[in-house]
Amino acid sequence: MEESGRLIRNYGLFWRKHEVDWKQRRHGRLIGLGVRKINGGRVDFSQQRGIYALYDDTFRLIYVGQAGGKDRRLYPRLRKHAHSVLSERWTRFSWFGICDVDWETAVDIRGLREVPDEIRTDRVNVLNHLEAILIMAGEPIKNLKGGIFGKDVTHFRQVPLNRQHQKPDEEDFSEEEE
């Protein structure tokens, strides 16, 4: 059983649909880079498990789903939407993942560690994480504070397709939001 108390391990906000290569059926990539340099290195989130949200050009939330089963990981779920009747309705997506990054792997692009069947946490963490997902995904206009995931949860920015094979530079770690 997992002992850390974290439900959400990492997340990406408002990634661009056009910055993903949707041609790959099963082995497409969703490459992110930690916002803070201490979390340096690129990570492929295509096999992430968790919750995702789709948005239109005006950042209006149009769909929420989950990625979790064997053939229902994040990339296959998003790819299905990219080729469905919803395909013209969304341009961005956010995701909230429960799999940790495998920082032990010494590769250019890191993968994920499998999530245990049970995650031990407490009521406060569950409520904080559920609230954070809703605030970050829905951006309610009356919420003045952001969601509270805690310091151990990492925010990842999308790496554009044309930069996925380049080494990160200092501007990649800027804390400013788009």
PDB file of C-alpha atoms in Angstrom:
ATOM      1  CA  MET A   1       0.000   0.000   0.000  1.00  0.00           C
ATOM      2  CA  GLU A   2       1.212   3.548  -0.808  1.00  0.00           C
ATOM      3  CA  GLU A   3       2.119   5.519   2.292  1.00  0.00           C
ATOM      4  CA  SER A   4       2.709   9.057   1.034  1.00  0.00           C
ATOM      5  CA  GLY A   5      -0.831  10.374   1.383  1.00  0.00           C
ATOM      6  CA  ARG A   6      -0.854  11.973  -2.060  1.00  0.00           C
ATOM      7  CA  LEU A   7      -3.705  11.173  -4.370  1.00  0.00           C
ATOM      8  CA  ILE A   8      -2.551  13.334  -7.303  1.00  0.00           C
ATOM      9  CA  ARG A   9       1.191  13.066  -8.085  1.00  0.00           C
ATOM     10  CA  ASN A  10       1.552  15.472 -11.012  1.00  0.00           C
ATOM     11  CA  TYR A  11      -0.546  17.488 -13.426  1.00  0.00           C
ATOM     12  CA  GLY A  12      -0.539  19.487 -16.643  1.00  0.00           C
ATOM     13  CA  LEU A  13      -2.785  22.455 -17.363  1.00  0.00           C
ATOM     14  CA  PHE A  14      -4.155  23.589 -20.717  1.00  0.00           C
ATOM     15  CA  TRP A  15      -1.832  21.597 -22.956  1.00  0.00           C
ATOM     16  CA  ARG A  16      -2.395  22.266 -26.648  1.00  0.00           C
ATOM     17  CA  LYS A  17      -4.016  19.569 -28.752  1.00  0.00           C
ATOM     18  CA  HIS A  18      -2.062  20.608 -31.871  1.00  0.00           C
ATOM     19  CA  GLU A  19       1.253  19.993 -30.041  1.00  0.00           C
ATOM     20  CA  VAL A  20       0.580  16.238 -29.868  1.00  0.00           C
ATOM     21  CA  ASP A  21       1.318  13.786 -32.675  1.00  0.00           C
ATOM     22  CA  TRP A  22      -1.987  11.893 -32.913  1.00  0.00           C
ATOM     23  CA  LYS A  23      -0.823   9.585 -35.732  1.00  0.00           C
ATOM     24  CA  GLN A  24       0.576   6.994 -33.321  1.00  0.00           C
ATOM     25  CA  ARG A  25      -2.109   4.517 -32.329  1.00  0.00           C
ATOM     26  CA  ARG A  26      -0.790   3.155 -29.025  1.00  0.00           C
ATOM     27  CA  HIS A  27       2.636   4.660 -28.561  1.00  0.00           C
ATOM     28  CA  GLY A  28       2.063   8.384 -28.925  1.00  0.00           C
ATOM     29  CA  ARG A  29       3.814  10.688 -26.503  1.00  0.00           C
ATOM     30  CA  LEU A  30       2.676  13.438 -24.155  1.00  0.00           C
ATOM     31  CA  ILE A  31       5.941  15.129 -23.196  1.00  0.00           C
ATOM     32  CA  GLY A  32       6.093  17.466 -20.212  1.00  0.00           C
ATOM     33  CA  LEU A  33       8.788  19.386 -18.397  1.00  0.00           C
ATOM     34  CA  GLY A  34       8.645  20.216 -14.695  1.00  0.00           C
ATOM     35  CA  VAL A  35       7.888  23.883 -14.055  1.00  0.00           C
ATOM     36  CA  ARG A  36      10.606  24.107 -11.389  1.00  0.00           C
ATOM     37  CA  LYS A  37      14.163  23.231 -12.333  1.00  0.00           C
ATOM     38  CA  ILE A  38      14.530  20.858  -9.367  1.00  0.00           C
ATOM     39  CA  ASN A  39      12.097  18.610 -11.199  1.00  0.00           C
ATOM     40  CA  GLY A  40      14.257  18.813 -14.315  1.00  0.00           C
ATOM     41  CA  GLY A  41      13.978  16.440 -17.169  1.00  0.00           C
ATOM     42  CA  ARG A  42      11.344  15.567 -19.687  1.00  0.00           C
ATOM     43  CA  VAL A  43       8.663  13.030 -18.876  1.00  0.00           C
ATOM     44  CA  ASP A  44       6.309  11.085 -21.146  1.00  0.00           C
ATOM     45  CA  PHE A  45       2.827  11.095 -19.601  1.00  0.00           C
ATOM     46  CA  SER A  46       1.146   9.048 -22.342  1.00  0.00           C
ATOM     47  CA  GLN A  47       0.615   6.090 -19.974  1.00  0.00           C
ATOM     48  CA  GLN A  48      -0.602   8.227 -17.059  1.00  0.00           C
ATOM     49  CA  ARG A  49      -3.677   7.223 -15.075  1.00  0.00           C
ATOM     50  CA  GLY A  50      -5.992   9.874 -13.676  1.00  0.00           C
ATOM     51  CA  ILE A  51      -8.554  12.484 -14.655  1.00  0.00           C
ATOM     52  CA  TYR A  52      -8.509  14.729 -17.725  1.00  0.00           C
ATOM     53  CA  ALA A  53     -10.517  17.666 -19.043  1.00  0.00           C
ATOM     54  CA  LEU A  54     -11.046  18.977 -22.582  1.00  0.00           C
ATOM     55  CA  TYR A  55     -11.502  22.684 -23.392  1.00  0.00           C
ATOM     56  CA  ASP A  56     -12.527  24.735 -26.406  1.00  0.00           C
ATOM     57  CA  ASP A  57     -10.717  27.821 -27.803  1.00  0.00           C
ATOM     58  CA  THR A  58     -12.181  30.017 -25.064  1.00  0.00           C
ATOM     59  CA  PHE A  59     -10.977  27.653 -22.292  1.00  0.00           C
ATOM     60  CA  ARG A  60     -14.556  26.563 -21.664  1.00  0.00           C
ATOM     61  CA  LEU A  61     -14.665  23.106 -20.102  1.00  0.00           C
ATOM     62  CA  ILE A  62     -16.484  20.783 -22.506  1.00  0.00           C
ATOM     63  CA  TYR A  63     -15.657  17.256 -21.321  1.00  0.00           C
ATOM     64  CA  VAL A  64     -14.242  15.436 -18.286  1.00  0.00           C
ATOM     65  CA  GLY A  65     -13.082  11.820 -18.311  1.00  0.00           C
ATOM     66  CA  GLN A  66     -10.828   9.305 -16.629  1.00  0.00           C
ATOM     67  CA  ALA A  67      -7.852   7.347 -17.854  1.00  0.00           C
ATOM     68  CA  GLY A  68      -7.133   4.254 -15.876  1.00  0.00           C
ATOM     69  CA  GLY A  69      -7.694   0.834 -17.380  1.00  0.00           C
ATOM     70  CA  LYS A  70      -5.236  -1.170 -19.467  1.00  0.00           C
ATOM     71  CA  ASP A  71      -6.270   0.334 -22.802  1.00  0.00           C
ATOM     72  CA  ARG A  72      -7.608   3.490 -21.253  1.00  0.00           C
ATOM     73  CA  ARG A  73      -4.408   5.328 -20.358  1.00  0.00           C
ATOM     74  CA  LEU A  74      -4.133   9.068 -21.019  1.00  0.00           C
ATOM     75  CA  TYR A  75      -2.805   9.119 -24.602  1.00  0.00           C
ATOM     76  CA  PRO A  76      -5.233   6.478 -25.954  1.00  0.00           C
ATOM     77  CA  ARG A  77      -8.181   8.238 -24.291  1.00  0.00           C
ATOM     78  CA  LEU A  78      -7.191  11.643 -25.695  1.00  0.00           C
ATOM     79  CA  ARG A  79      -6.434  10.147 -29.111  1.00  0.00           C
ATOM     80  CA  LYS A  80      -9.913   8.645 -29.198  1.00  0.00           C
ATOM     81  CA  HIS A  81     -11.384  12.119 -28.581  1.00  0.00           C
ATOM     82  CA  ALA A  82      -9.068  13.606 -31.232  1.00  0.00           C
ATOM     83  CA  HIS A  83     -10.665  11.260 -33.781  1.00  0.00           C
ATOM     84  CA  SER A  84     -14.280  11.395 -32.546  1.00  0.00           C
ATOM     85  CA  VAL A  85     -17.273  13.684 -32.993  1.00  0.00           C
ATOM     86  CA  LEU A  86     -15.723  15.881 -30.281  1.00  0.00           C
ATOM     87  CA  SER A  87     -12.536  16.397 -32.295  1.00  0.00           C
ATOM     88  CA  GLU A  88     -13.445  19.837 -33.649  1.00  0.00           C
ATOM     89  CA  ARG A  89     -14.811  21.045 -30.318  1.00  0.00           C
ATOM     90  CA  TRP A  90     -11.661  20.922 -28.193  1.00  0.00           C
ATOM     91  CA  THR A  91      -8.239  22.527 -28.563  1.00  0.00           C
ATOM     92  CA  ARG A  92      -6.671  22.103 -25.108  1.00  0.00           C
ATOM     93  CA  PHE A  93      -6.610  19.572 -22.311  1.00  0.00           C
ATOM     94  CA  SER A  94      -5.582  19.345 -18.667  1.00  0.00           C
ATOM     95  CA  TRP A  95      -4.725  16.173 -16.770  1.00  0.00           C
ATOM     96  CA  PHE A  96      -4.246  15.153 -13.127  1.00  0.00           C
ATOM     97  CA  GLY A  97      -2.210  11.978 -12.678  1.00  0.00           C
ATOM     98  CA  ILE A  98      -1.873   9.354  -9.973  1.00  0.00           C
ATOM     99  CA  CYS A  99       1.315   7.669 -11.299  1.00  0.00           C
ATOM    100  CA  ASP A 100       4.662   8.958 -10.013  1.00  0.00           C
ATOM    101  CA  VAL A 101       7.482   9.903 -12.352  1.00  0.00           C
ATOM    102  CA  ASP A 102      10.269   7.316 -12.481  1.00  0.00           C
ATOM    103  CA  TRP A 103      13.201   9.621 -11.610  1.00  0.00           C
ATOM    104  CA  GLU A 104      15.531   6.609 -11.264  1.00  0.00           C
ATOM    105  CA  THR A 105      15.644   6.006 -15.012  1.00  0.00           C
ATOM    106  CA  ALA A 106      18.670   7.629 -16.638  1.00  0.00           C
ATOM    107  CA  VAL A 107      17.153   8.390 -20.026  1.00  0.00           C
ATOM    108  CA  ASP A 108      16.426  11.520 -22.037  1.00  0.00           C
ATOM    109  CA  ILE A 109      12.686  11.166 -21.535  1.00  0.00           C
ATOM    110  CA  ARG A 110      11.503   9.554 -18.317  1.00  0.00           C
ATOM    111  CA  GLY A 111       8.489   7.322 -17.859  1.00  0.00           C
ATOM    112  CA  LEU A 112       6.093   6.623 -15.017  1.00  0.00           C
ATOM    113  CA  ARG A 113       5.990   4.149 -12.156  1.00  0.00           C
ATOM    114  CA  GLU A 114       2.906   1.995 -11.869  1.00  0.00           C
ATOM    115  CA  VAL A 115       0.440   3.087  -9.237  1.00  0.00           C
ATOM    116  CA  PRO A 116      -0.387   0.626  -6.452  1.00  0.00           C
ATOM    117  CA  ASP A 117      -3.877  -0.883  -6.281  1.00  0.00           C
ATOM    118  CA  GLU A 118      -4.490   0.978  -3.030  1.00  0.00           C
ATOM    119  CA  ILE A 119      -3.378   4.465  -2.073  1.00  0.00           C
ATOM    120  CA  ARG A 120      -3.357   5.246   1.632  1.00  0.00           C
ATOM    121  CA  THR A 121      -4.297   8.826   2.368  1.00  0.00           C
ATOM    122  CA  ASP A 122      -6.490  10.781   4.742  1.00  0.00           C
ATOM    123  CA  ARG A 123      -9.682  12.775   4.453  1.00  0.00           C
ATOM    124  CA  VAL A 124      -7.917  16.162   4.397  1.00  0.00           C
ATOM    125  CA  ASN A 125      -5.675  15.146   1.475  1.00  0.00           C
ATOM    126  CA  VAL A 126      -8.572  13.642  -0.477  1.00  0.00           C
ATOM    127  CA  LEU A 127     -10.683  16.771  -0.007  1.00  0.00           C
ATOM    128  CA  ASN A 128      -7.782  19.117  -0.837  1.00  0.00           C
ATOM    129  CA  HIS A 129      -6.971  17.174  -3.998  1.00  0.00           C
ATOM    130  CA  LEU A 130     -10.589  16.927  -5.163  1.00  0.00           C
ATOM    131  CA  GLU A 131     -11.045  20.659  -4.585  1.00  0.00           C
ATOM    132  CA  ALA A 132      -7.777  21.434  -6.393  1.00  0.00           C
ATOM    133  CA  ILE A 133      -8.817  19.372  -9.426  1.00  0.00           C
ATOM    134  CA  LEU A 134     -12.175  21.132  -9.646  1.00  0.00           C
ATOM    135  CA  ILE A 135     -10.664  24.613  -9.213  1.00  0.00           C
ATOM    136  CA  MET A 136      -7.829  24.050 -11.668  1.00  0.00           C
ATOM    137  CA  ALA A 137      -9.912  22.255 -14.281  1.00  0.00           C
ATOM    138  CA  GLY A 138     -13.023  24.413 -14.060  1.00  0.00           C
ATOM    139  CA  GLU A 139     -11.509  27.807 -13.167  1.00  0.00           C
ATOM    140  CA  PRO A 140     -14.613  29.027 -11.312  1.00  0.00           C
ATOM    141  CA  ILE A 141     -14.760  32.836 -11.412  1.00  0.00           C
ATOM    142  CA  LYS A 142     -15.550  33.249  -7.712  1.00  0.00           C
ATOM    143  CA  ASN A 143     -12.643  31.155  -6.415  1.00  0.00           C
ATOM    144  CA  LEU A 144      -9.883  33.608  -5.528  1.00  0.00           C
ATOM    145  CA  LYS A 145      -7.324  31.034  -4.391  1.00  0.00           C
ATOM    146  CA  GLY A 146      -5.956  28.171  -6.396  1.00  0.00           C
ATOM    147  CA  GLY A 147      -6.185  24.515  -5.519  1.00  0.00           C
ATOM    148  CA  ILE A 148      -4.019  23.007  -2.788  1.00  0.00           C
ATOM    149  CA  PHE A 149      -2.187  19.872  -3.868  1.00  0.00           C
ATOM    150  CA  GLY A 150       0.809  20.321  -1.588  1.00  0.00           C
ATOM    151  CA  LYS A 151       4.519  20.742  -2.268  1.00  0.00           C
ATOM    152  CA  ASP A 152       5.100  17.123  -3.346  1.00  0.00           C
ATOM    153  CA  VAL A 153       2.812  17.382  -6.385  1.00  0.00           C
ATOM    154  CA  THR A 154       4.587  18.535  -9.541  1.00  0.00           C
ATOM    155  CA  HIS A 155       3.177  20.805 -12.246  1.00  0.00           C
ATOM    156  CA  PHE A 156       4.400  19.922 -15.752  1.00  0.00           C
ATOM    157  CA  ARG A 157       4.292  22.125 -18.840  1.00  0.00           C
ATOM    158  CA  GLN A 158       3.825  20.684 -22.286  1.00  0.00           C
ATOM    159  CA  VAL A 159       6.921  20.495 -24.461  1.00  0.00           C
ATOM    160  CA  PRO A 160       5.979  21.649 -28.002  1.00  0.00           C
ATOM    161  CA  LEU A 161       6.443  19.070 -30.768  1.00  0.00           C
ATOM    162  CA  ASN A 162       9.289  21.017 -32.381  1.00  0.00           C
ATOM    163  CA  ARG A 163      11.285  21.078 -29.099  1.00  0.00           C
ATOM    164  CA  GLN A 164      10.793  17.525 -27.866  1.00  0.00           C
ATOM    165  CA  HIS A 165      14.238  16.400 -29.030  1.00  0.00           C
ATOM    166  CA  GLN A 166      16.153  19.456 -27.776  1.00  0.00           C
ATOM    167  CA  LYS A 167      17.736  19.859 -24.366  1.00  0.00           C
ATOM    168  CA  PRO A 168      15.748  22.089 -21.979  1.00  0.00           C
ATOM    169  CA  ASP A 169      17.051  25.625 -21.459  1.00  0.00           C
ATOM    170  CA  GLU A 170      16.514  28.188 -18.674  1.00  0.00           C
ATOM    171  CA  GLU A 171      13.336  29.659 -20.174  1.00  0.00           C
ATOM    172  CA  ASP A 172      11.704  26.224 -20.000  1.00  0.00           C
ATOM    173  CA  PHE A 173      11.640  26.571 -16.209  1.00  0.00           C
ATOM    174  CA  SER A 174       9.953  29.975 -16.030  1.00  0.00           C
ATOM    175  CA  GLU A 175       7.200  30.058 -13.383  1.00  0.00           C
ATOM    176  CA  GLU A 176       4.986  32.351 -15.490  1.00  0.00           C
ATOM    177  CA  GLU A 177       1.761  30.909 -16.827  1.00  0.00           C
ATOM    178  CA  GLU A 178       0.755  31.306 -20.455  1.00  0.00           C
TER     179      GLU A 178
END
